[in-house]
C-alpha positions as MATLAB code, in Angstrom:
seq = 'XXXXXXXXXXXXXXXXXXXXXXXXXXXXXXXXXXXXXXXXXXXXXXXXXXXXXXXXXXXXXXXXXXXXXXXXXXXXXXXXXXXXXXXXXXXXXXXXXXXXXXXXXXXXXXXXXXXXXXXXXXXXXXXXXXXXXXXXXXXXXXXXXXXXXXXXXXXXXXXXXXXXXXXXXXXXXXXXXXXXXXXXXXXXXXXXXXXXXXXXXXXXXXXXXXXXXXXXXXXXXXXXXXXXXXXXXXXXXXXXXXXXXXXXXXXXXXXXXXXXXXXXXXXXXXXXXXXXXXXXXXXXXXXXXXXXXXXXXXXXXXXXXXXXXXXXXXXXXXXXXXXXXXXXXXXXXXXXXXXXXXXXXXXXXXXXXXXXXXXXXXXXXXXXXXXXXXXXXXXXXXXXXXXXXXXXXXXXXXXXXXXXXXXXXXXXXXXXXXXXXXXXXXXXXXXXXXXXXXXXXXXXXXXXXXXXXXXXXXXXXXXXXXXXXXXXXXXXXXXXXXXXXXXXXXXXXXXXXXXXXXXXXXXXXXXXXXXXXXXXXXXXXXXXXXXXXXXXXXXXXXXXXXXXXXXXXXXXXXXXXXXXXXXXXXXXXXXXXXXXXXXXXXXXXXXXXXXX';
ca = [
       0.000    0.000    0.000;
       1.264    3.296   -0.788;
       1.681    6.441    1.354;
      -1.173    8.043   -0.396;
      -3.535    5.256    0.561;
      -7.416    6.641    1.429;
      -7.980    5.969    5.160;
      -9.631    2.421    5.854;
      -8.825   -0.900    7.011;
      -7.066   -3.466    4.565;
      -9.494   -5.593    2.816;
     -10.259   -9.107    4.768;
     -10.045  -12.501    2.833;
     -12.751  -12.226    0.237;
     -14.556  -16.044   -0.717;
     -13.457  -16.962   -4.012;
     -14.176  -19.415   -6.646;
     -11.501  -21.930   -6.875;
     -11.642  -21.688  -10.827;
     -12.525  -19.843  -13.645;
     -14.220  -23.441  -14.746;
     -16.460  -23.234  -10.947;
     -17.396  -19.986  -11.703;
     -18.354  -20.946  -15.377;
     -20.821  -23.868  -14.266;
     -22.234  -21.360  -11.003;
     -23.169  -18.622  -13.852;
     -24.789  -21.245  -16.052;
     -26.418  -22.727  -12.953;
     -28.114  -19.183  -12.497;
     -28.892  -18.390  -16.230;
     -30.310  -21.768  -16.521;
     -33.647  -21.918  -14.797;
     -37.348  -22.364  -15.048;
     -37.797  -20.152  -17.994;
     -35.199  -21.994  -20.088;
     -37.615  -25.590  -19.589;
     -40.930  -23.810  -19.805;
     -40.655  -20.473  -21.518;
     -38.472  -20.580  -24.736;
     -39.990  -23.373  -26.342;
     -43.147  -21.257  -26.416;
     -41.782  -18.054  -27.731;
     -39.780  -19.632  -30.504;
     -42.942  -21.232  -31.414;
     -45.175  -18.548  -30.958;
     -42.669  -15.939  -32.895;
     -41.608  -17.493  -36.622;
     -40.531  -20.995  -35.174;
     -37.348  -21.374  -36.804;
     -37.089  -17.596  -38.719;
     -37.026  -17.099  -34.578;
     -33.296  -18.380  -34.040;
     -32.182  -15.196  -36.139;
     -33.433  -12.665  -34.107;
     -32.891  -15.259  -31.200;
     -28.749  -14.986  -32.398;
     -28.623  -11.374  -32.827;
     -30.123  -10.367  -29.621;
     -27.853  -12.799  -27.787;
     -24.934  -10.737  -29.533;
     -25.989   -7.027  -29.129;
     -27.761   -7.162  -25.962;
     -27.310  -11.014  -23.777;
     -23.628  -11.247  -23.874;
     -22.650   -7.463  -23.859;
     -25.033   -6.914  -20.706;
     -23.052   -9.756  -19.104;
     -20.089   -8.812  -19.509;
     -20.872   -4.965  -18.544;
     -21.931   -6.756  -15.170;
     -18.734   -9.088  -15.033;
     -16.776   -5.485  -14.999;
     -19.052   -4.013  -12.211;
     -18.263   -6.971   -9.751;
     -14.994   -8.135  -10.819;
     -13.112   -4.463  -10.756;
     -15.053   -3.372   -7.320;
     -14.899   -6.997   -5.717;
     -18.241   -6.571   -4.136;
     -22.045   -7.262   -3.519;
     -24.290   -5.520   -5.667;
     -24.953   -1.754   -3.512;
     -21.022   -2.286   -2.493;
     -19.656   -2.590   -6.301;
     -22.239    0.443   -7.137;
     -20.845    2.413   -4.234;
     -17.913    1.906   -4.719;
     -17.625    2.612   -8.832;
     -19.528    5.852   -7.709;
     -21.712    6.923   -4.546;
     -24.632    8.050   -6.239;
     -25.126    4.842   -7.993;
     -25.254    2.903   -4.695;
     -29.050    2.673   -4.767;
     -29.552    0.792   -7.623;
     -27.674   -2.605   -6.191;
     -29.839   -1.827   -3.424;
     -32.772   -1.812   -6.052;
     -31.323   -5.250   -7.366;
     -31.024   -6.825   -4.299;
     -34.856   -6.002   -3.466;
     -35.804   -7.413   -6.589;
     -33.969  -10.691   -5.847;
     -35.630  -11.018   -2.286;
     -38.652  -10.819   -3.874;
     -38.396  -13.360   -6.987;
     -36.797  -15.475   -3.938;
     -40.236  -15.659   -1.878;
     -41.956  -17.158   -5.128;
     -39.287  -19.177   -6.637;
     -38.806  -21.414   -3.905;
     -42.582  -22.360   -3.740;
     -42.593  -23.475   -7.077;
     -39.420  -25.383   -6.697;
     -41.309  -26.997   -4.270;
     -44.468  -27.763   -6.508;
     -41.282  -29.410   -8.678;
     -40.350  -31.820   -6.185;
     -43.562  -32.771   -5.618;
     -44.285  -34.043   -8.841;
     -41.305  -35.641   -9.394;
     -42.597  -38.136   -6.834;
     -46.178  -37.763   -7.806;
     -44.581  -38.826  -11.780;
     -44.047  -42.215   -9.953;
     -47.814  -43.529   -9.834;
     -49.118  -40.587  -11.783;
     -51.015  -39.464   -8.562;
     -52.970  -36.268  -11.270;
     -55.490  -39.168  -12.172;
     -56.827  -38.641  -15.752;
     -57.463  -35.010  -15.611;
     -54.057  -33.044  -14.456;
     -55.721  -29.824  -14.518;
     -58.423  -30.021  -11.973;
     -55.789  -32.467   -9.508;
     -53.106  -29.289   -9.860;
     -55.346  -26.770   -9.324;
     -58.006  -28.167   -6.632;
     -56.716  -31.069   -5.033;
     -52.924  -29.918   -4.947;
     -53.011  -26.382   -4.732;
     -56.653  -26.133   -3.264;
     -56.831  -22.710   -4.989;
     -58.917  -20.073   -3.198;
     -62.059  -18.584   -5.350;
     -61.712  -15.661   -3.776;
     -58.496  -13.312   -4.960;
     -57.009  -11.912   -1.264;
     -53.954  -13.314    1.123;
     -55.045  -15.644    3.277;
     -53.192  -18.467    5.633;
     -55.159  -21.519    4.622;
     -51.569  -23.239    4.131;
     -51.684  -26.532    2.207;
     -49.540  -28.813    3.953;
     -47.478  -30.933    1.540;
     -46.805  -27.346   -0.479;
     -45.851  -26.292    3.004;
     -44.067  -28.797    3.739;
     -42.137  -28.955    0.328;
     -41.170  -25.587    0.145;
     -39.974  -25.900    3.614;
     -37.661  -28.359    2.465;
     -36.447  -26.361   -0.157;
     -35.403  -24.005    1.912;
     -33.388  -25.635    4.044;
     -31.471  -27.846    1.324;
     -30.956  -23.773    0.198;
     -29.363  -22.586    3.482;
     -27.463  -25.484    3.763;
     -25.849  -25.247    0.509;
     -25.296  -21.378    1.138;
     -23.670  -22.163    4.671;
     -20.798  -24.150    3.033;
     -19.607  -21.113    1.631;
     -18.556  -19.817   -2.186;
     -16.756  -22.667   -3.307;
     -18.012  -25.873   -0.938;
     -21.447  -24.617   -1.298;
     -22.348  -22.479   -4.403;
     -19.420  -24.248   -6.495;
     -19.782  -27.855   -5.762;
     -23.472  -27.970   -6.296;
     -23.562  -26.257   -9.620;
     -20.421  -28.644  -10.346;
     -22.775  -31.355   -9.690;
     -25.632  -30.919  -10.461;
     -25.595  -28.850  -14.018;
     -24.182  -31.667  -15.870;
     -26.442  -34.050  -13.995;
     -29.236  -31.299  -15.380;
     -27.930  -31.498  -19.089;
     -27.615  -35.796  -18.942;
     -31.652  -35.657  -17.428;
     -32.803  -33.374  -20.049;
     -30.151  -35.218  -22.541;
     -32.419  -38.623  -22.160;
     -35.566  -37.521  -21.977;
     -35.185  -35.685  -25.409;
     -33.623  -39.114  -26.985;
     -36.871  -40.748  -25.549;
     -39.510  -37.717  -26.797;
     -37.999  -37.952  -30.307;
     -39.085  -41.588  -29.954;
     -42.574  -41.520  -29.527;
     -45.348  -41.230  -32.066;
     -45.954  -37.910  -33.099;
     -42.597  -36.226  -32.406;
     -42.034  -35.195  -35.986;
     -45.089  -33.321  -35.871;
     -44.269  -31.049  -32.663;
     -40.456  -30.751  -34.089;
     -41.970  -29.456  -37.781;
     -44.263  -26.888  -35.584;
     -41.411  -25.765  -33.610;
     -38.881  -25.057  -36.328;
     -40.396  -24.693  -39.613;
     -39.924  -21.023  -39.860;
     -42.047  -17.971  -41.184;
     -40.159  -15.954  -42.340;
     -43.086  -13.726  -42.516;
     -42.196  -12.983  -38.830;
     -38.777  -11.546  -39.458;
     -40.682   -8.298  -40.724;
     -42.808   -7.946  -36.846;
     -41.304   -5.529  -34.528;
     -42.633   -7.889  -31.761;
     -41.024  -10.956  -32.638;
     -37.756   -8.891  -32.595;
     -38.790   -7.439  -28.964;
     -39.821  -11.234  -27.923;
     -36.008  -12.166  -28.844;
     -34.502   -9.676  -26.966;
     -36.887  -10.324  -23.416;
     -36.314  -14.142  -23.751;
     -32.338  -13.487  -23.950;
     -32.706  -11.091  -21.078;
     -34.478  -13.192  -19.030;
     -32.680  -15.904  -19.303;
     -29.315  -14.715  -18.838;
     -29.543  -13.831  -15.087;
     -28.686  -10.280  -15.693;
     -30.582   -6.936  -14.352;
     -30.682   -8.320  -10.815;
     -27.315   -8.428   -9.101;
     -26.695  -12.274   -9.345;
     -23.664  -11.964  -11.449;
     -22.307   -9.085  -10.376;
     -21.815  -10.938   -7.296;
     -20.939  -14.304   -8.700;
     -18.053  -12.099  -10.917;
     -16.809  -10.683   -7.041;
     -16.054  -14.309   -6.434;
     -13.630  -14.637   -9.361;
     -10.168  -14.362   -8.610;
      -8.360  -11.219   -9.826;
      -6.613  -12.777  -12.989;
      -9.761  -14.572  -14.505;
     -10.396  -14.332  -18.407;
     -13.950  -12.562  -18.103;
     -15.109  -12.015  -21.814;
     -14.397  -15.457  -22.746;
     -16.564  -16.611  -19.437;
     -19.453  -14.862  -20.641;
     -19.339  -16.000  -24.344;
     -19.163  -19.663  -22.339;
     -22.225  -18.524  -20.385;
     -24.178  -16.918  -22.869;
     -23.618  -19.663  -25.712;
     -24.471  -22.386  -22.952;
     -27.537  -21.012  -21.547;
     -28.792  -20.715  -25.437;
     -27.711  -24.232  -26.206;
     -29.766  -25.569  -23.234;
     -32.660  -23.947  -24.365;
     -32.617  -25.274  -28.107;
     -32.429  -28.772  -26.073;
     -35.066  -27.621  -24.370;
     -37.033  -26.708  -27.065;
     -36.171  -30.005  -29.235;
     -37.830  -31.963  -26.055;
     -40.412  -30.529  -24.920;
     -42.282  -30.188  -28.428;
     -41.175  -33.507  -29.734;
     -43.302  -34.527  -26.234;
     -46.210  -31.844  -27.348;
     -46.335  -33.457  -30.771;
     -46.972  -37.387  -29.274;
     -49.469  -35.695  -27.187;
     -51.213  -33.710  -30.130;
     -50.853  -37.106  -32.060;
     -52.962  -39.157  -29.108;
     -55.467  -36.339  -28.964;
     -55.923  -36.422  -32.535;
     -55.507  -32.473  -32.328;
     -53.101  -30.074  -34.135;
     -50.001  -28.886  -32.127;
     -50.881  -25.533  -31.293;
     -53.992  -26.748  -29.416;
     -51.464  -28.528  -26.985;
     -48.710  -26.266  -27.223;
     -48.563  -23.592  -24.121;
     -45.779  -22.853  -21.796;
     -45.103  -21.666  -17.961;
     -47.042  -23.383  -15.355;
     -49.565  -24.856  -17.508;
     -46.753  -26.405  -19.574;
     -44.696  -27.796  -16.664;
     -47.772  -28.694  -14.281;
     -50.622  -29.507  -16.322;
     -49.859  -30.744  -20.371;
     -46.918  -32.669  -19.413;
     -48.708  -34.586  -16.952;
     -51.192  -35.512  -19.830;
     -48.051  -36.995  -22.197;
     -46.754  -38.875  -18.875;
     -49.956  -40.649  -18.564;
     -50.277  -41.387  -22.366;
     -46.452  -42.139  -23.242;
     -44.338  -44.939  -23.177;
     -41.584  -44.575  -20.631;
     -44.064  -42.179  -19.007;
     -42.753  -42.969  -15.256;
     -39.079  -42.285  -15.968;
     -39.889  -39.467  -18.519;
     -42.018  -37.759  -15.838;
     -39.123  -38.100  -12.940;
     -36.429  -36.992  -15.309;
     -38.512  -33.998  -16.144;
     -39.630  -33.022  -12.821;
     -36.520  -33.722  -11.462;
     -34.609  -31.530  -14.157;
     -37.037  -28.462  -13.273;
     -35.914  -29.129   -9.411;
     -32.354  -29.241  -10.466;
     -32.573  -26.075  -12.471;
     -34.701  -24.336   -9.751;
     -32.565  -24.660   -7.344;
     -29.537  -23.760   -8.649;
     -31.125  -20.401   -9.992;
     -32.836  -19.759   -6.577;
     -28.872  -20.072   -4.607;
     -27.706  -17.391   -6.903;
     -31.090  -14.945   -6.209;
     -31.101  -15.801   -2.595;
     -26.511  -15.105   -2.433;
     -27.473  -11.767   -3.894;
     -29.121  -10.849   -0.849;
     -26.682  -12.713    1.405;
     -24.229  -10.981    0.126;
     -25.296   -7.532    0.114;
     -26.244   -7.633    3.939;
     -22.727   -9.005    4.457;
     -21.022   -6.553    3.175;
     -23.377   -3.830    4.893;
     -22.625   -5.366    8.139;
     -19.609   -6.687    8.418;
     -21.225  -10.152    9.001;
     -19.668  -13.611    8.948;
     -21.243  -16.036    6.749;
     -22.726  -18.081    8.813;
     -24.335  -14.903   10.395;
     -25.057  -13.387    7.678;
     -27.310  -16.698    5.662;
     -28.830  -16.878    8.740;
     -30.201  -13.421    9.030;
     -31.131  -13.675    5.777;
     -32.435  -16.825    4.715;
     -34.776  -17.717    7.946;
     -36.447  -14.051    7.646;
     -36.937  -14.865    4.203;
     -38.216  -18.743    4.528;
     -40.791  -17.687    6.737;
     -42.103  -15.049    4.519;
     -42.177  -17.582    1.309;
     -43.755  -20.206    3.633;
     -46.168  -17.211    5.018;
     -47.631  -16.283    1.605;
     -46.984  -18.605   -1.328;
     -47.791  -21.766    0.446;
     -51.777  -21.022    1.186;
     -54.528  -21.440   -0.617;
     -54.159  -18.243   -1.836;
     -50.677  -18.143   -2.652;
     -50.913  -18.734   -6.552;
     -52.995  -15.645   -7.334;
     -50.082  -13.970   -5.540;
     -46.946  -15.213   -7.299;
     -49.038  -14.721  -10.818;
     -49.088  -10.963  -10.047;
     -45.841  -10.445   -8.300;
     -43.832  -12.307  -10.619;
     -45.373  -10.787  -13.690;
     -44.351   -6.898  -11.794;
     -41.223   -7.936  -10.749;
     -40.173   -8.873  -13.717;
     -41.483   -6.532  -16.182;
     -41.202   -3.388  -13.991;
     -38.453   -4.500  -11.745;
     -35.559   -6.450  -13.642;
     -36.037   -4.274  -16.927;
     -36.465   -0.960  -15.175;
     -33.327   -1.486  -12.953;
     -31.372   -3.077  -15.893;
     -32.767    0.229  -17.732;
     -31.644    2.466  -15.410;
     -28.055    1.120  -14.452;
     -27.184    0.902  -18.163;
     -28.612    4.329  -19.020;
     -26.524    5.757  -15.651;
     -23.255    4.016  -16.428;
     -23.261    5.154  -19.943;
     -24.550    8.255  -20.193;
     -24.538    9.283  -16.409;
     -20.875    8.153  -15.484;
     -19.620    7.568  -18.653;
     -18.130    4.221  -17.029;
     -18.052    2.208  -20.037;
     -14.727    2.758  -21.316;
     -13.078    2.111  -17.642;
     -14.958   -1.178  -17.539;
     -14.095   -2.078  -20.696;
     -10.446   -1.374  -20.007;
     -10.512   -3.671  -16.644;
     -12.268   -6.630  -18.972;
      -9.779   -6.404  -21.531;
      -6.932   -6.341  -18.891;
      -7.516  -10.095  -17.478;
      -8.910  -11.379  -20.646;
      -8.006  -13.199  -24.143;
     -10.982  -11.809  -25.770;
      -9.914   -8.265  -26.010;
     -13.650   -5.701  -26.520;
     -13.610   -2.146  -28.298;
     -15.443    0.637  -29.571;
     -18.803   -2.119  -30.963;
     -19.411   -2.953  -27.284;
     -19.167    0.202  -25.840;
     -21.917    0.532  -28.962;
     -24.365   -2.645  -28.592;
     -24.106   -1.961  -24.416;
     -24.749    1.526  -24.331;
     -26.672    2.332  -27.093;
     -28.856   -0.740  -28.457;
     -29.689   -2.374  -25.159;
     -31.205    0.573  -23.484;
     -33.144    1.363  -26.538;
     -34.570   -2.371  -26.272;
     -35.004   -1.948  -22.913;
     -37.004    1.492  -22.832;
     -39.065    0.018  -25.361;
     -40.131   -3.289  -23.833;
     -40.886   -1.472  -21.073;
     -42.853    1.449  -22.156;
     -44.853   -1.150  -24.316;
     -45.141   -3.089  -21.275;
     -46.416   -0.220  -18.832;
     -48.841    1.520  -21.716;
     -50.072   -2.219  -21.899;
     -50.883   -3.123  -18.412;
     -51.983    0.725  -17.503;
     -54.798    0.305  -20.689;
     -56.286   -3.025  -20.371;
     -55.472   -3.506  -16.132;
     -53.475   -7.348  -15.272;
     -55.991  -10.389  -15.782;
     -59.112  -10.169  -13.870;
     -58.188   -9.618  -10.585;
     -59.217   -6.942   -7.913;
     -57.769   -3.545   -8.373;
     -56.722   -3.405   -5.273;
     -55.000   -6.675   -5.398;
     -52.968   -5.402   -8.389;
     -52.366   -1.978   -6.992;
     -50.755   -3.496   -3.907;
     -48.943   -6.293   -4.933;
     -47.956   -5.327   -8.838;
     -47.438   -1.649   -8.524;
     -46.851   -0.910   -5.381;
     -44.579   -3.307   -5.050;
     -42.734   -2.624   -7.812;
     -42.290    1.070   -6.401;
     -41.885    0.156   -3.124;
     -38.657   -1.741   -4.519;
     -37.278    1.822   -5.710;
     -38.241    3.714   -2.557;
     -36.370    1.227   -0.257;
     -33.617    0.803   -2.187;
     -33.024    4.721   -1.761;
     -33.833    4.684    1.321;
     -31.406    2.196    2.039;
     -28.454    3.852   -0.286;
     -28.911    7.008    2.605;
     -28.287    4.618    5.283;
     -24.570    5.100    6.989;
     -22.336    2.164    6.656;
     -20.835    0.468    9.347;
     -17.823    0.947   11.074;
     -17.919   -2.959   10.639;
     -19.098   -2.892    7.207;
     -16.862   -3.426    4.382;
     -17.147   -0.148    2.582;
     -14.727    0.410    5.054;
     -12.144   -1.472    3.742;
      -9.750    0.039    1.044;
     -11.767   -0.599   -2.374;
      -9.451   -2.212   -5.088;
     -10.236    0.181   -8.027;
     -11.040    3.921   -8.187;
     -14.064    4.645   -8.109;
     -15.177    6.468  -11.668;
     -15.449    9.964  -11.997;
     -17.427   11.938  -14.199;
     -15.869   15.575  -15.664;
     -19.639   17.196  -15.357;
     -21.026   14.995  -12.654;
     -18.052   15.379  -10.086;
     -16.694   18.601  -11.609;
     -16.508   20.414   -7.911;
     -14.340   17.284   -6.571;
     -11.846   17.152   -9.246;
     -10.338   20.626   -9.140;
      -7.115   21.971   -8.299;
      -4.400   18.767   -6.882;
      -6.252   17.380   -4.547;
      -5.303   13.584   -4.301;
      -8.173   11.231   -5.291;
      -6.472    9.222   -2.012;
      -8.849   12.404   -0.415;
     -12.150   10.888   -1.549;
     -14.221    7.618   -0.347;
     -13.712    4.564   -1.851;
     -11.138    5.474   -3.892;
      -8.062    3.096   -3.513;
      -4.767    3.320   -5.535;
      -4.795   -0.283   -6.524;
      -5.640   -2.576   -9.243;
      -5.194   -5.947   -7.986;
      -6.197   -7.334  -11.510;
      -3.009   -6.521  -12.764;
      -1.080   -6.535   -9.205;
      -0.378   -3.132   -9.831;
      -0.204   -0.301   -7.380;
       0.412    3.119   -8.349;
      -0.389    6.180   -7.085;
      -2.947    8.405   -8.695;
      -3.169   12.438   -8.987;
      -5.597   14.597  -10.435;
      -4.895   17.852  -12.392;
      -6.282   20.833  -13.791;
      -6.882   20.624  -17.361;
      -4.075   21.632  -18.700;
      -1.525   21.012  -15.728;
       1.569   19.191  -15.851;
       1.258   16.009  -13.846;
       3.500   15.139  -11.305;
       5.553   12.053  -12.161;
       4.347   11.530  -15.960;
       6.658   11.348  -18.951;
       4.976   13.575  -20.970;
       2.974   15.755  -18.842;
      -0.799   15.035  -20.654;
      -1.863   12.298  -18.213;
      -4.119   12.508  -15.306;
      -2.193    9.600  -13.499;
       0.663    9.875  -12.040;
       3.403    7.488  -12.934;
       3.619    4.278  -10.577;
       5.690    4.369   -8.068;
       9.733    3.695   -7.722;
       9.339    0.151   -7.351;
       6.267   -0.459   -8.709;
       3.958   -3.220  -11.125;
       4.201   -1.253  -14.336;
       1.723    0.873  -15.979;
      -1.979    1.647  -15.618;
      -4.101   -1.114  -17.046;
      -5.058    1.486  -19.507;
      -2.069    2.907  -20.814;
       0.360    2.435  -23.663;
       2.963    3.564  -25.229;
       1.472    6.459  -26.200;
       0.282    9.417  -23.832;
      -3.239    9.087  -23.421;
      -5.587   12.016  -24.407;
      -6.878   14.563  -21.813;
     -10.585   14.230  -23.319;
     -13.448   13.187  -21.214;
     -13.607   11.690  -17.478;
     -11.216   13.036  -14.768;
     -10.720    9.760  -13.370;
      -9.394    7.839  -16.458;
      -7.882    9.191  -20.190;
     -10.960    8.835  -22.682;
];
């Protein structure tokens, strides 16, 4: 550490993935979820069936992977939880990984219900316990759904006791810790998930029919290649999928260790998740098509997706299909497998970010947050009641709480904090795949224009034509206002002091980023940016340490070659150069903090 070091303690021990290969199968653990089993095959289908994999592609390259990787950057050059990487790349952004941390506490509530709905079938695939008519045995005798929309605590008992399960299998895993916990079970069980899903599309494209579902699925129209909404449908189902807007991996990216190639990660990721859900795809039609075939209906009269897919039509082709037992368990069991592993990264979001606020252990630190947060999943999602409920928050969460805060942190770190050529420097620093000038482009420029879109589409929708048929007041509470709520907490909780126990105490292992307009009053005259909060003079990435010094524009600074830089040279003794220098003197355009 140099003389010029910002006050704070040194940084404690941080939990790290043993491997960039750990990391690799933790991030596909996350991206890989529900939505891969029970949502894409739908939207391909429903949007130009094969014509779809085009826009499908594209939006994977200008929005999926370039949103990753802009989050990879966040976590990996700040080290942090979500409101700790924000703080710490700039104060004012702190509440929105506040905002993403809200939004994972809520999808947690929900998602571990129906992970426990999952489990429950997997044993109920055994004798087929839905009878001959899944829909009425899912939603009366299963669920036992309320006529009446409200909250009530009519709990139903094996849901109860399911979920409850769930939840502790969840806090155990998150007890062991990064890399015995998170690591090993995405290490085990995501190619255990990819096997599952492996066989029961070799036994789908077996049965009668299966041609049939496959030739709905992928004969394209091109047709659709000319509808703005097919092109908006690509780019939601690659946001979606990908984990990103929430927090999840800029936290997973904290646990990387500081030489780790990060571009070529996410093109791992991103390519993976996608692959997964053409496999997906290729099985569960192939199943839709046998079960058209014994109906003696066309496809589209079977084919649906979410929890009618998962909980209602393929129940029907278990019943009716050869291999129907083992189909059902592999099924079942691969939506339990996939749940899971998405609901320990929502759930370490939150962990995470209450750790670092606290100074917590652990231990402490799962505990505080995972009981509080079992008992409030168990509370409201487990009763008779508790469907109505997820249908509404998960719908508001999602469309006005991932996209909106995805929205908003990409609009802010482009145009707000002009962060993305730092980012993109610390990216290319640690990895082979080297990014310029086009992702700078596709992040800051076409995926906020995708995302304003979808969501002013989205709100004009809803606010016309209401959600469903369900009590204003139900809607108002649980859709909108929590969806608000989300933002005015998270503020709230950016205001908050920190600690003395808390780690934004510790010396942060990058600057934080500067803006010339937004921080113009802090970056005049000499003053040492040693002077302001979480600014260290560090980049571990690189084991460099070298001092830093702003100027006046203009002014000679101390230590430099040629005088033009805003860095001063590293230290007698030091690692070498700035990660974003060269041979060249850098121009004094743009941000304070680094040459543009």
């Amino acid at each position: 550490m140099t003389p010029q070091s910002p006050p704070g303690r040194a940084a404690a021990p941080r939990e790290a993935f043993s491997s960039r290969t750990v990391f690799i199968f933790a991030a596909i653990g996350s991206a890989v979820g529900l939505g891969n089993i029970w949502r894409f095959p739908y939207i391909a289908y429903e949007n130009g069936g094969g014509a779809f994999i085009i826009p499908y592609l594209v939006a994977l390259l200008t929005a999926g992977i370039p949103l990753l990787m802009l989050e990879y950057g966040v976590g990996h050059r700040f080290r942090a939880s979500a409101p700790l990487a924000y703080r710490r790349l700039h104060p004012k952004t702190e509440w929105i990984g506040w905002w993403q941390m809200g939004i994972s506490f809520v999808i947690a509530i929900y998602y571990a219900v129906i992970l426990g709905w999952a489990m429950l079938y997997t044993f109920f695939s055994i004798d087929k316990a839905w009878g001959t008519d899944p829909g009425t045995f899912f939603l009366g005798d299963f669920l036992q759904v309320s006529e009446e929309v409200t909250v009530g605590f009519d709990f139903v008992p094996s849901v109860l006791v399911a979920t409850g399960v769930a939840w502790l299998a969840l806090l155990v895993v998150l007890l062991l810790g990064v890399q015995n916990g998170i690591g090993k079970v995405n290490l085990i069980l995501i190619p255990l998930l990819v096997l599952m899903f492996l066989v029961i599309v070799v036994i789908a494209l077996t049965l009668p029919g299966a041609t049939d579902g496959l030739n709905a699925l992928f004969t394209p129209n091109w047709a659709a290649l000319g509808d703005s909404a097919v092109w908006v449908a690509a780019y939601g189902q690659i946001f979606f999928s990908l984990s990103v807007g929430f927090g999840i991996m800029i936290t997973y990216s904290s646990y990387l260790k500081p030489k780790t190639d990060l571009t070529s990660s996410g093109l791992v990721v991103g390519f993976g998740n996608s692959s997964f859900e053409i496999l997906a795809g290729i099985g569960v039609f192939a199943a839709l098509g046998f079960m058209a075939s014994a109906a003696g209906t066309a496809v589209d009269e079977v084919a649906t997706s979410g929890i009618g897919l998962a909980f209602i039509a393929f129940p029907t082709i278990i019943s009716q299909a050869p291999f129907g037992t083992l189909i059902g368990v592999l099924f079942f069991a691969s939506l339990t497998f996939a749940g899971f592993t998405s609901l320990v990264s929502i759930v370490e979001v939150v962990v995470a970010a209450v750790q670092d606020k606290l100074g917590l252990r652990r231990r402490t630190a799962v505990i505080a947050v995972g009981v509080p947060m079992a008992i409030i999943s168990l509370g409201l999602f487990t009763t008779t009641t508790g469907l109505n409920l997820l249908d509404v928050t998960d719908n508001f969460v999602n469309q006005f709480g991932i996209v909106a805060a995805a929205l908003v942190s990409v609009m802010l770190l482009t145009a707000g904090f002009s962060a993305l050529p730092t980012l993109r420097d610390h990216l290319n620093s640690v990895s082979s795949f080297k990014l310029g000038r086009t992702w700078m482009v596709v992040a800051g420029g076409i995926t906020p224009i995708v995302l304003g879109y979808i969501l002013i589409d989205t709100l004009t929708t809803t606010v016309a034509e209401g959600y469903g048929e369900m009590p204003t007041w139900f809607v108002n509470t649980f859709g909108w206002g929590m969806a608000i709520g989300l933002v005015v907490i998270a503020y709230v909780l950016s205001k908050l002091p920190w600690p003395a126990a808390s780690r934004a105490n510790e010396l942060s292992p990058s600057p934080a980023i500067l803006d010339a307009f937004t921080d113009r009053n802090r970056i005049q005259g000499d003053d040492h940016l040693s002077r302001w909060s979480d600014t260290a003079l560090r980049t571990p990435a690189l084991d460099q340490e070298f001092s830093y010094r702003t100027v006046a524009e203009g002014t000679v600074a101390q230590g430099t070659a040629t005088g033009t830089g805003r860095h001063a040279a590293p230290p007698t003794g030091g690692a070498g150069q700035a990660p974003w220098s060269s041979d060249t003197p850098p121009r004094t355009t743009g941000s304070q903090e680094d040459p543009r």
